[in-house]
Amino acid sequence: MGIGEHLDTWDGWQAAVQALAWQADLGVTDPIGDTPLDRYDLPPEPAQKATVPPPMVQAPATLPHTGADPVAAAQSIADAAPTLDALRAALGAYDHCELKRGARNLVFADGNPAARVLILGEAPGRDEDREGRPFVGRAGQLLDAMFAAIGLARTSPVPATALYITNVLPWRPPENRDPTPAEIAMLRPFVLRHITLADPDLIVVMGNTPLSCLFGEKGILRARGHWRETLGRPVLPMTHPAYLLRTPEAKREAWADLLSLQARLRA
Ligand code: URA
């Protein structure tokens, strides 16, 4: 089947997304059609040609889910999950978010669910999508190093020194674009239930997406370092490790935030 065929069916759409992802992984940069094209016959290109955008595949107009309100559906199945395993299964069965169809894996969480500290990130990137675990790429390596500096690790079996890590979005957005407000809204009930079930003492939100998910606002650079509260627990907003990789001078503030977290844990 050609990539562009049968996009009006569920299976066709899924096959097309997987085929495109596979080709992108192989390094394909130019889409071609089924009909041969004689490029010698084309009119001359303008001198300053804009970069060809990656091929976009539009979702079929009718999606194979019930048509119920996505936020209400998320709320009822998230609230009904009695355990973290049940919540993971509920997310896996949730069909209202289009991101799921382009993702290889559901990225639910990593670390120790009994940890005192829960880290809430934004969304999986390419490495996380491949592995099915949050924060395993470059940003994740920096995150591990940052928290190791105050004695916390996702691999620790001891709740006092452990981390539990999850994201607002469990599926990778295409091209790592920012999550839309609609995506954040429909995944929010799962995030709130996730926090309630993990029951951490403290929450760290990293970046604008979790700030917006929990507090309905953006502006992480203003918010960072200032403790606030939600679901009855203290929350520390911090800049995202991907931002710190791009902006090394912001690491000084991130270090101050880590020390503030350490002081709270000791208090
Ligand atoms: N960035 C995030 O916010 N989460 C991940 O899992 C990876 C990168």
PDB file of C-alpha atoms and ligand atoms in Angstrom:
ATOM      1  CA  MET A   1       0.000   0.000   0.000  1.00  0.00           C
ATOM      2  CA  GLY A   2       1.330   3.488  -0.845  1.00  0.00           C
ATOM      3  CA  ILE A   3       1.785   5.824   2.113  1.00  0.00           C
ATOM      4  CA  GLY A   4      -0.894   8.181   0.853  1.00  0.00           C
ATOM      5  CA  GLU A   5      -3.522   5.537   0.162  1.00  0.00           C
ATOM      6  CA  HIS A   6      -6.484   4.662   2.368  1.00  0.00           C
ATOM      7  CA  LEU A   7      -5.948   7.562   4.778  1.00  0.00           C
ATOM      8  CA  ASP A   8      -9.680   7.569   5.355  1.00  0.00           C
ATOM      9  CA  THR A   9      -9.494   4.292   7.265  1.00  0.00           C
ATOM     10  CA  TRP A  10      -8.123   3.656  10.726  1.00  0.00           C
ATOM     11  CA  ASP A  11      -5.685   0.919   9.610  1.00  0.00           C
ATOM     12  CA  GLY A  12      -4.576   2.949   6.613  1.00  0.00           C
ATOM     13  CA  TRP A  13      -3.900   5.980   8.771  1.00  0.00           C
ATOM     14  CA  GLN A  14      -1.871   3.972  11.284  1.00  0.00           C
ATOM     15  CA  ALA A  15       0.119   2.224   8.545  1.00  0.00           C
ATOM     16  CA  ALA A  16       0.885   5.594   6.912  1.00  0.00           C
ATOM     17  CA  VAL A  17       2.109   7.154  10.159  1.00  0.00           C
ATOM     18  CA  GLN A  18       4.298   4.139  10.917  1.00  0.00           C
ATOM     19  CA  ALA A  19       5.706   4.076   7.395  1.00  0.00           C
ATOM     20  CA  LEU A  20       6.557   7.782   7.536  1.00  0.00           C
ATOM     21  CA  ALA A  21       8.194   7.432  10.970  1.00  0.00           C
ATOM     22  CA  TRP A  22      10.186   4.472   9.739  1.00  0.00           C
ATOM     23  CA  GLN A  23      11.374   6.381   6.658  1.00  0.00           C
ATOM     24  CA  ALA A  24      12.288   9.426   8.752  1.00  0.00           C
ATOM     25  CA  ASP A  25      14.361   7.138  10.991  1.00  0.00           C
ATOM     26  CA  LEU A  26      16.158   5.825   7.926  1.00  0.00           C
ATOM     27  CA  GLY A  27      17.074   9.393   7.035  1.00  0.00           C
ATOM     28  CA  VAL A  28      14.627   9.945   4.160  1.00  0.00           C
ATOM     29  CA  THR A  29      14.188  13.672   3.617  1.00  0.00           C
ATOM     30  CA  ASP A  30      12.306  13.848   0.281  1.00  0.00           C
ATOM     31  CA  PRO A  31       8.818  12.454  -0.248  1.00  0.00           C
ATOM     32  CA  ILE A  32       8.154  10.820  -3.664  1.00  0.00           C
ATOM     33  CA  GLY A  33       4.888   9.892  -5.318  1.00  0.00           C
ATOM     34  CA  ASP A  34       3.706   6.763  -7.109  1.00  0.00           C
ATOM     35  CA  THR A  35       3.878   8.516 -10.513  1.00  0.00           C
ATOM     36  CA  PRO A  36       7.440   8.988 -11.845  1.00  0.00           C
ATOM     37  CA  LEU A  37       8.479  12.646 -12.069  1.00  0.00           C
ATOM     38  CA  ASP A  38      11.014  13.834 -14.643  1.00  0.00           C
ATOM     39  CA  ARG A  39      12.865  16.505 -12.707  1.00  0.00           C
ATOM     40  CA  TYR A  40      14.735  17.632 -15.903  1.00  0.00           C
ATOM     41  CA  ASP A  41      11.361  18.670 -17.250  1.00  0.00           C
ATOM     42  CA  LEU A  42      10.436  20.932 -14.338  1.00  0.00           C
ATOM     43  CA  PRO A  43      10.505  24.751 -14.635  1.00  0.00           C
ATOM     44  CA  PRO A  44      13.646  26.315 -13.044  1.00  0.00           C
ATOM     45  CA  GLU A  45      13.408  26.768  -9.299  1.00  0.00           C
ATOM     46  CA  PRO A  46      13.526  30.258  -7.752  1.00  0.00           C
ATOM     47  CA  ALA A  47      17.007  31.191  -6.475  1.00  0.00           C
ATOM     48  CA  GLN A  48      16.004  31.301  -2.777  1.00  0.00           C
ATOM     49  CA  LYS A  49      13.956  28.114  -2.456  1.00  0.00           C
ATOM     50  CA  ALA A  50      12.337  27.614   0.915  1.00  0.00           C
ATOM     51  CA  THR A  51      13.116  24.323   2.677  1.00  0.00           C
ATOM     52  CA  VAL A  52      10.593  21.627   1.784  1.00  0.00           C
ATOM     53  CA  PRO A  53       8.552  20.955   4.926  1.00  0.00           C
ATOM     54  CA  PRO A  54       8.332  17.339   6.052  1.00  0.00           C
ATOM     55  CA  PRO A  55       5.341  15.496   4.610  1.00  0.00           C
ATOM     56  CA  MET A  56       2.235  16.102   6.678  1.00  0.00           C
ATOM     57  CA  VAL A  57      -0.482  13.501   6.932  1.00  0.00           C
ATOM     58  CA  GLN A  58      -3.884  14.832   7.884  1.00  0.00           C
ATOM     59  CA  ALA A  59      -6.008  12.828  10.272  1.00  0.00           C
ATOM     60  CA  PRO A  60      -9.193  11.388   8.765  1.00  0.00           C
ATOM     61  CA  ALA A  61     -12.211  13.546   9.507  1.00  0.00           C
ATOM     62  CA  THR A  62     -14.009  10.812  11.402  1.00  0.00           C
ATOM     63  CA  LEU A  63     -12.033   9.133  14.139  1.00  0.00           C
ATOM     64  CA  PRO A  64     -12.928   5.668  15.313  1.00  0.00           C
ATOM     65  CA  HIS A  65     -13.881   6.612  18.853  1.00  0.00           C
ATOM     66  CA  THR A  66     -17.189   7.165  20.494  1.00  0.00           C
ATOM     67  CA  GLY A  67     -17.438  10.919  19.914  1.00  0.00           C
ATOM     68  CA  ALA A  68     -17.823  11.520  23.663  1.00  0.00           C
ATOM     69  CA  ASP A  69     -16.225  14.631  25.125  1.00  0.00           C
ATOM     70  CA  PRO A  70     -12.499  13.729  25.387  1.00  0.00           C
ATOM     71  CA  VAL A  71     -12.025  15.519  28.722  1.00  0.00           C
ATOM     72  CA  ALA A  72     -15.121  13.967  30.300  1.00  0.00           C
ATOM     73  CA  ALA A  73     -14.100  10.527  29.003  1.00  0.00           C
ATOM     74  CA  ALA A  74     -10.597  10.976  30.425  1.00  0.00           C
ATOM     75  CA  GLN A  75     -11.996  12.129  33.747  1.00  0.00           C
ATOM     76  CA  SER A  76     -14.263   9.146  34.190  1.00  0.00           C
ATOM     77  CA  ILE A  77     -11.718   6.462  33.246  1.00  0.00           C
ATOM     78  CA  ALA A  78      -8.859   8.114  35.158  1.00  0.00           C
ATOM     79  CA  ASP A  79     -10.958   8.508  38.309  1.00  0.00           C
ATOM     80  CA  ALA A  80     -12.016   4.870  38.103  1.00  0.00           C
ATOM     81  CA  ALA A  81      -8.409   3.605  38.156  1.00  0.00           C
ATOM     82  CA  PRO A  82      -7.659   2.254  41.643  1.00  0.00           C
ATOM     83  CA  THR A  83      -3.907   1.679  41.128  1.00  0.00           C
ATOM     84  CA  LEU A  84      -1.017   2.950  39.018  1.00  0.00           C
ATOM     85  CA  ASP A  85      -1.114  -0.234  36.935  1.00  0.00           C
ATOM     86  CA  ALA A  86      -4.819   0.307  36.315  1.00  0.00           C
ATOM     87  CA  LEU A  87      -4.127   3.922  35.353  1.00  0.00           C
ATOM     88  CA  ARG A  88      -1.478   2.821  32.868  1.00  0.00           C
ATOM     89  CA  ALA A  89      -3.971   0.374  31.349  1.00  0.00           C
ATOM     90  CA  ALA A  90      -6.659   3.077  31.258  1.00  0.00           C
ATOM     91  CA  LEU A  91      -4.321   5.432  29.397  1.00  0.00           C
ATOM     92  CA  GLY A  92      -3.469   2.653  26.977  1.00  0.00           C
ATOM     93  CA  ALA A  93      -7.152   2.195  26.248  1.00  0.00           C
ATOM     94  CA  TYR A  94      -7.875   5.926  25.860  1.00  0.00           C
ATOM     95  CA  ASP A  95      -8.459   6.593  22.168  1.00  0.00           C
ATOM     96  CA  HIS A  96      -9.323  10.289  22.055  1.00  0.00           C
ATOM     97  CA  CYS A  97      -5.813  11.684  21.687  1.00  0.00           C
ATOM     98  CA  GLU A  98      -4.436  11.676  18.163  1.00  0.00           C
ATOM     99  CA  LEU A  99      -0.846  11.627  19.434  1.00  0.00           C
ATOM    100  CA  LYS A 100      -1.336   7.987  20.365  1.00  0.00           C
ATOM    101  CA  ARG A 101      -1.644   7.041  16.720  1.00  0.00           C
ATOM    102  CA  GLY A 102       1.773   8.422  15.788  1.00  0.00           C
ATOM    103  CA  ALA A 103       3.606   7.103  18.850  1.00  0.00           C
ATOM    104  CA  ARG A 104       5.524   3.865  19.135  1.00  0.00           C
ATOM    105  CA  ASN A 105       5.068   3.493  22.866  1.00  0.00           C
ATOM    106  CA  LEU A 106       3.037   4.749  25.751  1.00  0.00           C
ATOM    107  CA  VAL A 107       5.474   6.504  28.082  1.00  0.00           C
ATOM    108  CA  PHE A 108       3.889   6.188  31.504  1.00  0.00           C
ATOM    109  CA  ALA A 109       6.518   6.666  34.209  1.00  0.00           C
ATOM    110  CA  ASP A 110       9.894   5.610  35.518  1.00  0.00           C
ATOM    111  CA  GLY A 111      11.572   5.382  38.901  1.00  0.00           C
ATOM    112  CA  ASN A 112      10.239   4.425  42.279  1.00  0.00           C
ATOM    113  CA  PRO A 113       6.472   4.995  42.743  1.00  0.00           C
ATOM    114  CA  ALA A 114       7.082   5.221  46.494  1.00  0.00           C
ATOM    115  CA  ALA A 115       9.514   8.155  46.077  1.00  0.00           C
ATOM    116  CA  ARG A 116       8.957  11.290  48.143  1.00  0.00           C
ATOM    117  CA  VAL A 117       9.582  13.408  45.044  1.00  0.00           C
ATOM    118  CA  LEU A 118       7.565  13.225  41.839  1.00  0.00           C
ATOM    119  CA  ILE A 119       8.936  14.974  38.757  1.00  0.00           C
ATOM    120  CA  LEU A 120       6.395  16.043  36.149  1.00  0.00           C
ATOM    121  CA  GLY A 121       7.862  16.743  32.704  1.00  0.00           C
ATOM    122  CA  GLU A 122       6.326  17.708  29.390  1.00  0.00           C
ATOM    123  CA  ALA A 123       6.196  14.919  26.811  1.00  0.00           C
ATOM    124  CA  PRO A 124       8.318  12.101  25.450  1.00  0.00           C
ATOM    125  CA  GLY A 125      10.842  12.868  22.730  1.00  0.00           C
ATOM    126  CA  ARG A 126      12.252  10.446  20.195  1.00  0.00           C
ATOM    127  CA  ASP A 127      14.387   8.436  22.628  1.00  0.00           C
ATOM    128  CA  GLU A 128      11.571   8.167  25.164  1.00  0.00           C
ATOM    129  CA  ASP A 129       9.113   7.113  22.452  1.00  0.00           C
ATOM    130  CA  ARG A 130      11.497   4.344  21.419  1.00  0.00           C
ATOM    131  CA  GLU A 131      12.180   3.093  24.935  1.00  0.00           C
ATOM    132  CA  GLY A 132       8.807   3.709  26.519  1.00  0.00           C
ATOM    133  CA  ARG A 133      10.410   5.471  29.506  1.00  0.00           C
ATOM    134  CA  PRO A 134      10.478   9.191  30.317  1.00  0.00           C
ATOM    135  CA  PHE A 135      13.648  11.293  30.269  1.00  0.00           C
ATOM    136  CA  VAL A 136      16.108   8.832  28.753  1.00  0.00           C
ATOM    137  CA  GLY A 137      17.631  11.182  26.135  1.00  0.00           C
ATOM    138  CA  ARG A 138      20.097  14.028  26.622  1.00  0.00           C
ATOM    139  CA  ALA A 139      17.706  16.069  28.743  1.00  0.00           C
ATOM    140  CA  GLY A 140      17.106  12.991  30.864  1.00  0.00           C
ATOM    141  CA  GLN A 141      20.809  12.470  31.414  1.00  0.00           C
ATOM    142  CA  LEU A 142      21.090  16.037  32.625  1.00  0.00           C
ATOM    143  CA  LEU A 143      18.031  15.552  34.845  1.00  0.00           C
ATOM    144  CA  ASP A 144      19.639  12.466  36.424  1.00  0.00           C
ATOM    145  CA  ALA A 145      22.896  14.360  37.015  1.00  0.00           C
ATOM    146  CA  MET A 146      21.066  17.346  38.539  1.00  0.00           C
ATOM    147  CA  PHE A 147      19.121  15.274  41.040  1.00  0.00           C
ATOM    148  CA  ALA A 148      22.084  13.023  41.794  1.00  0.00           C
ATOM    149  CA  ALA A 149      23.829  16.194  42.968  1.00  0.00           C
ATOM    150  CA  ILE A 150      21.317  16.388  45.843  1.00  0.00           C
ATOM    151  CA  GLY A 151      21.304  12.659  46.470  1.00  0.00           C
ATOM    152  CA  LEU A 152      18.154  11.654  44.538  1.00  0.00           C
ATOM    153  CA  ALA A 153      17.959   8.960  41.881  1.00  0.00           C
ATOM    154  CA  ARG A 154      15.187   7.212  39.963  1.00  0.00           C
ATOM    155  CA  THR A 155      16.975   3.914  40.619  1.00  0.00           C
ATOM    156  CA  SER A 156      16.937   4.273  44.392  1.00  0.00           C
ATOM    157  CA  PRO A 157      14.808   1.654  46.187  1.00  0.00           C
ATOM    158  CA  VAL A 158      14.620   3.937  49.240  1.00  0.00           C
ATOM    159  CA  PRO A 159      11.699   6.427  49.044  1.00  0.00           C
ATOM    160  CA  ALA A 160      13.686   9.174  50.800  1.00  0.00           C
ATOM    161  CA  THR A 161      16.356   9.200  48.081  1.00  0.00           C
ATOM    162  CA  ALA A 162      14.246   8.089  45.142  1.00  0.00           C
ATOM    163  CA  LEU A 163      12.537   9.868  42.245  1.00  0.00           C
ATOM    164  CA  TYR A 164       9.344   9.040  40.426  1.00  0.00           C
ATOM    165  CA  ILE A 165       9.192  10.586  36.958  1.00  0.00           C
ATOM    166  CA  THR A 166       6.272  11.098  34.611  1.00  0.00           C
ATOM    167  CA  ASN A 167       5.088  13.534  31.933  1.00  0.00           C
ATOM    168  CA  VAL A 168       1.920  15.450  31.137  1.00  0.00           C
ATOM    169  CA  LEU A 169       1.711  13.694  27.763  1.00  0.00           C
ATOM    170  CA  PRO A 170       2.332   9.947  27.522  1.00  0.00           C
ATOM    171  CA  TRP A 171       2.758  10.057  23.722  1.00  0.00           C
ATOM    172  CA  ARG A 172       5.374  11.862  21.681  1.00  0.00           C
ATOM    173  CA  PRO A 173       4.063  14.893  19.754  1.00  0.00           C
ATOM    174  CA  PRO A 174       5.153  14.876  16.099  1.00  0.00           C
ATOM    175  CA  GLU A 175       8.419  16.746  15.469  1.00  0.00           C
ATOM    176  CA  ASN A 176       8.559  17.327  19.241  1.00  0.00           C
ATOM    177  CA  ARG A 177       6.153  20.245  18.868  1.00  0.00           C
ATOM    178  CA  ASP A 178       4.671  21.834  21.992  1.00  0.00           C
ATOM    179  CA  PRO A 179       1.522  20.115  23.280  1.00  0.00           C
ATOM    180  CA  THR A 180      -1.668  21.981  22.386  1.00  0.00           C
ATOM    181  CA  PRO A 181      -4.019  23.305  25.103  1.00  0.00           C
ATOM    182  CA  ALA A 182      -6.594  20.692  23.999  1.00  0.00           C
ATOM    183  CA  GLU A 183      -4.072  17.867  24.456  1.00  0.00           C
ATOM    184  CA  ILE A 184      -3.071  19.150  27.873  1.00  0.00           C
ATOM    185  CA  ALA A 185      -6.738  19.453  28.892  1.00  0.00           C
ATOM    186  CA  MET A 186      -7.612  15.891  27.863  1.00  0.00           C
ATOM    187  CA  LEU A 187      -4.571  14.357  29.568  1.00  0.00           C
ATOM    188  CA  ARG A 188      -4.924  16.449  32.739  1.00  0.00           C
ATOM    189  CA  PRO A 189      -7.345  14.059  34.506  1.00  0.00           C
ATOM    190  CA  PHE A 190      -4.770  11.285  34.072  1.00  0.00           C
ATOM    191  CA  VAL A 191      -1.989  13.503  35.452  1.00  0.00           C
ATOM    192  CA  LEU A 192      -4.025  14.444  38.526  1.00  0.00           C
ATOM    193  CA  ARG A 193      -4.969  10.833  39.164  1.00  0.00           C
ATOM    194  CA  HIS A 194      -1.344   9.791  38.642  1.00  0.00           C
ATOM    195  CA  ILE A 195      -0.217  12.245  41.322  1.00  0.00           C
ATOM    196  CA  THR A 196      -2.955  11.148  43.715  1.00  0.00           C
ATOM    197  CA  LEU A 197      -2.112   7.461  43.298  1.00  0.00           C
ATOM    198  CA  ALA A 198       1.684   7.946  43.559  1.00  0.00           C
ATOM    199  CA  ASP A 199       1.081  10.182  46.578  1.00  0.00           C
ATOM    200  CA  PRO A 200       4.439  12.016  46.667  1.00  0.00           C
ATOM    201  CA  ASP A 201       5.397  14.466  49.430  1.00  0.00           C
ATOM    202  CA  LEU A 202       6.697  17.030  46.922  1.00  0.00           C
ATOM    203  CA  ILE A 203       6.243  17.679  43.213  1.00  0.00           C
ATOM    204  CA  VAL A 204       8.719  19.283  40.817  1.00  0.00           C
ATOM    205  CA  VAL A 205       7.221  20.602  37.571  1.00  0.00           C
ATOM    206  CA  MET A 206       9.760  21.034  34.809  1.00  0.00           C
ATOM    207  CA  GLY A 207       8.841  23.501  32.064  1.00  0.00           C
ATOM    208  CA  ASN A 208       5.773  25.325  30.834  1.00  0.00           C
ATOM    209  CA  THR A 209       3.626  22.315  29.926  1.00  0.00           C
ATOM    210  CA  PRO A 210       3.314  20.880  33.455  1.00  0.00           C
ATOM    211  CA  LEU A 211       3.021  24.411  34.858  1.00  0.00           C
ATOM    212  CA  SER A 212       0.125  25.021  32.532  1.00  0.00           C
ATOM    213  CA  CYS A 213      -1.399  21.596  33.240  1.00  0.00           C
ATOM    214  CA  LEU A 214      -1.417  22.017  37.027  1.00  0.00           C
ATOM    215  CA  PHE A 215      -1.873  25.783  37.371  1.00  0.00           C
ATOM    216  CA  GLY A 216      -3.349  26.961  34.074  1.00  0.00           C
ATOM    217  CA  GLU A 217      -0.510  29.380  33.419  1.00  0.00           C
ATOM    218  CA  LYS A 218       2.727  29.707  31.492  1.00  0.00           C
ATOM    219  CA  GLY A 219       5.865  31.665  32.346  1.00  0.00           C
ATOM    220  CA  ILE A 220       8.220  29.096  33.852  1.00  0.00           C
ATOM    221  CA  LEU A 221      11.067  31.624  33.926  1.00  0.00           C
ATOM    222  CA  ARG A 222       9.059  33.809  36.310  1.00  0.00           C
ATOM    223  CA  ALA A 223       7.554  30.909  38.247  1.00  0.00           C
ATOM    224  CA  ARG A 224      10.725  28.866  38.780  1.00  0.00           C
ATOM    225  CA  GLY A 225      12.067  28.710  42.304  1.00  0.00           C
ATOM    226  CA  HIS A 226       8.790  29.866  43.905  1.00  0.00           C
ATOM    227  CA  TRP A 227       7.027  27.141  45.857  1.00  0.00           C
ATOM    228  CA  ARG A 228       3.275  26.771  45.438  1.00  0.00           C
ATOM    229  CA  GLU A 229       0.741  24.082  46.191  1.00  0.00           C
ATOM    230  CA  THR A 230      -1.645  21.752  44.439  1.00  0.00           C
ATOM    231  CA  LEU A 231      -3.531  18.597  45.456  1.00  0.00           C
ATOM    232  CA  GLY A 232      -2.468  19.391  49.010  1.00  0.00           C
ATOM    233  CA  ARG A 233       1.288  19.172  48.324  1.00  0.00           C
ATOM    234  CA  PRO A 234       4.112  21.616  47.753  1.00  0.00           C
ATOM    235  CA  VAL A 235       5.156  22.114  44.145  1.00  0.00           C
ATOM    236  CA  LEU A 236       8.448  23.556  42.931  1.00  0.00           C
ATOM    237  CA  PRO A 237       8.492  24.860  39.350  1.00  0.00           C
ATOM    238  CA  MET A 238      11.880  24.516  37.653  1.00  0.00           C
ATOM    239  CA  THR A 239      13.179  25.157  34.173  1.00  0.00           C
ATOM    240  CA  HIS A 240      13.245  22.126  31.901  1.00  0.00           C
ATOM    241  CA  PRO A 241      16.597  20.333  31.473  1.00  0.00           C
ATOM    242  CA  ALA A 242      16.314  20.775  27.672  1.00  0.00           C
ATOM    243  CA  TYR A 243      16.253  24.533  28.302  1.00  0.00           C
ATOM    244  CA  LEU A 244      19.324  24.195  30.530  1.00  0.00           C
ATOM    245  CA  LEU A 245      21.149  22.360  27.737  1.00  0.00           C
ATOM    246  CA  ARG A 246      20.438  25.305  25.433  1.00  0.00           C
ATOM    247  CA  THR A 247      21.026  27.952  28.091  1.00  0.00           C
ATOM    248  CA  PRO A 248      23.901  26.842  30.337  1.00  0.00           C
ATOM    249  CA  GLU A 249      23.926  30.184  32.175  1.00  0.00           C
ATOM    250  CA  ALA A 250      20.516  29.238  33.655  1.00  0.00           C
ATOM    251  CA  LYS A 251      22.112  26.310  35.500  1.00  0.00           C
ATOM    252  CA  ARG A 252      23.033  28.559  38.409  1.00  0.00           C
ATOM    253  CA  GLU A 253      19.333  29.213  39.102  1.00  0.00           C
ATOM    254  CA  ALA A 254      18.515  25.543  38.628  1.00  0.00           C
ATOM    255  CA  TRP A 255      21.135  24.722  41.253  1.00  0.00           C
ATOM    256  CA  ALA A 256      19.491  27.170  43.653  1.00  0.00           C
ATOM    257  CA  ASP A 257      16.162  25.420  43.010  1.00  0.00           C
ATOM    258  CA  LEU A 258      17.694  22.013  43.713  1.00  0.00           C
ATOM    259  CA  LEU A 259      19.072  23.297  47.012  1.00  0.00           C
ATOM    260  CA  SER A 260      15.642  24.648  47.881  1.00  0.00           C
ATOM    261  CA  LEU A 261      14.169  21.205  47.183  1.00  0.00           C
ATOM    262  CA  GLN A 262      16.815  19.560  49.322  1.00  0.00           C
ATOM    263  CA  ALA A 263      16.086  21.950  52.195  1.00  0.00           C
ATOM    264  CA  ARG A 264      12.338  21.139  51.981  1.00  0.00           C
ATOM    265  CA  LEU A 265      13.036  17.433  52.041  1.00  0.00           C
ATOM    266  CA  ARG A 266      15.168  17.839  55.136  1.00  0.00           C
ATOM    267  CA  ALA A 267      12.715  20.127  56.922  1.00  0.00           C
TER     268      ALA A 267
HETATM  269  N1  URA B   1      11.328  15.965  27.987  1.00  0.00           N
HETATM  270  C1  URA B   1      10.287  15.738  28.801  1.00  0.00           C
HETATM  271  O1  URA B   1       9.653  16.674  29.274  1.00  0.00           O
HETATM  272  N2  URA B   1       9.968  14.500  29.108  1.00  0.00           N
HETATM  273  C2  URA B   1      10.645  13.455  28.636  1.00  0.00           C
HETATM  274  O2  URA B   1      10.297  12.326  28.957  1.00  0.00           O
HETATM  275  C3  URA B   1      11.738  13.707  27.782  1.00  0.00           C
HETATM  276  C4  URA B   1      12.056  14.970  27.476  1.00  0.00           C
END
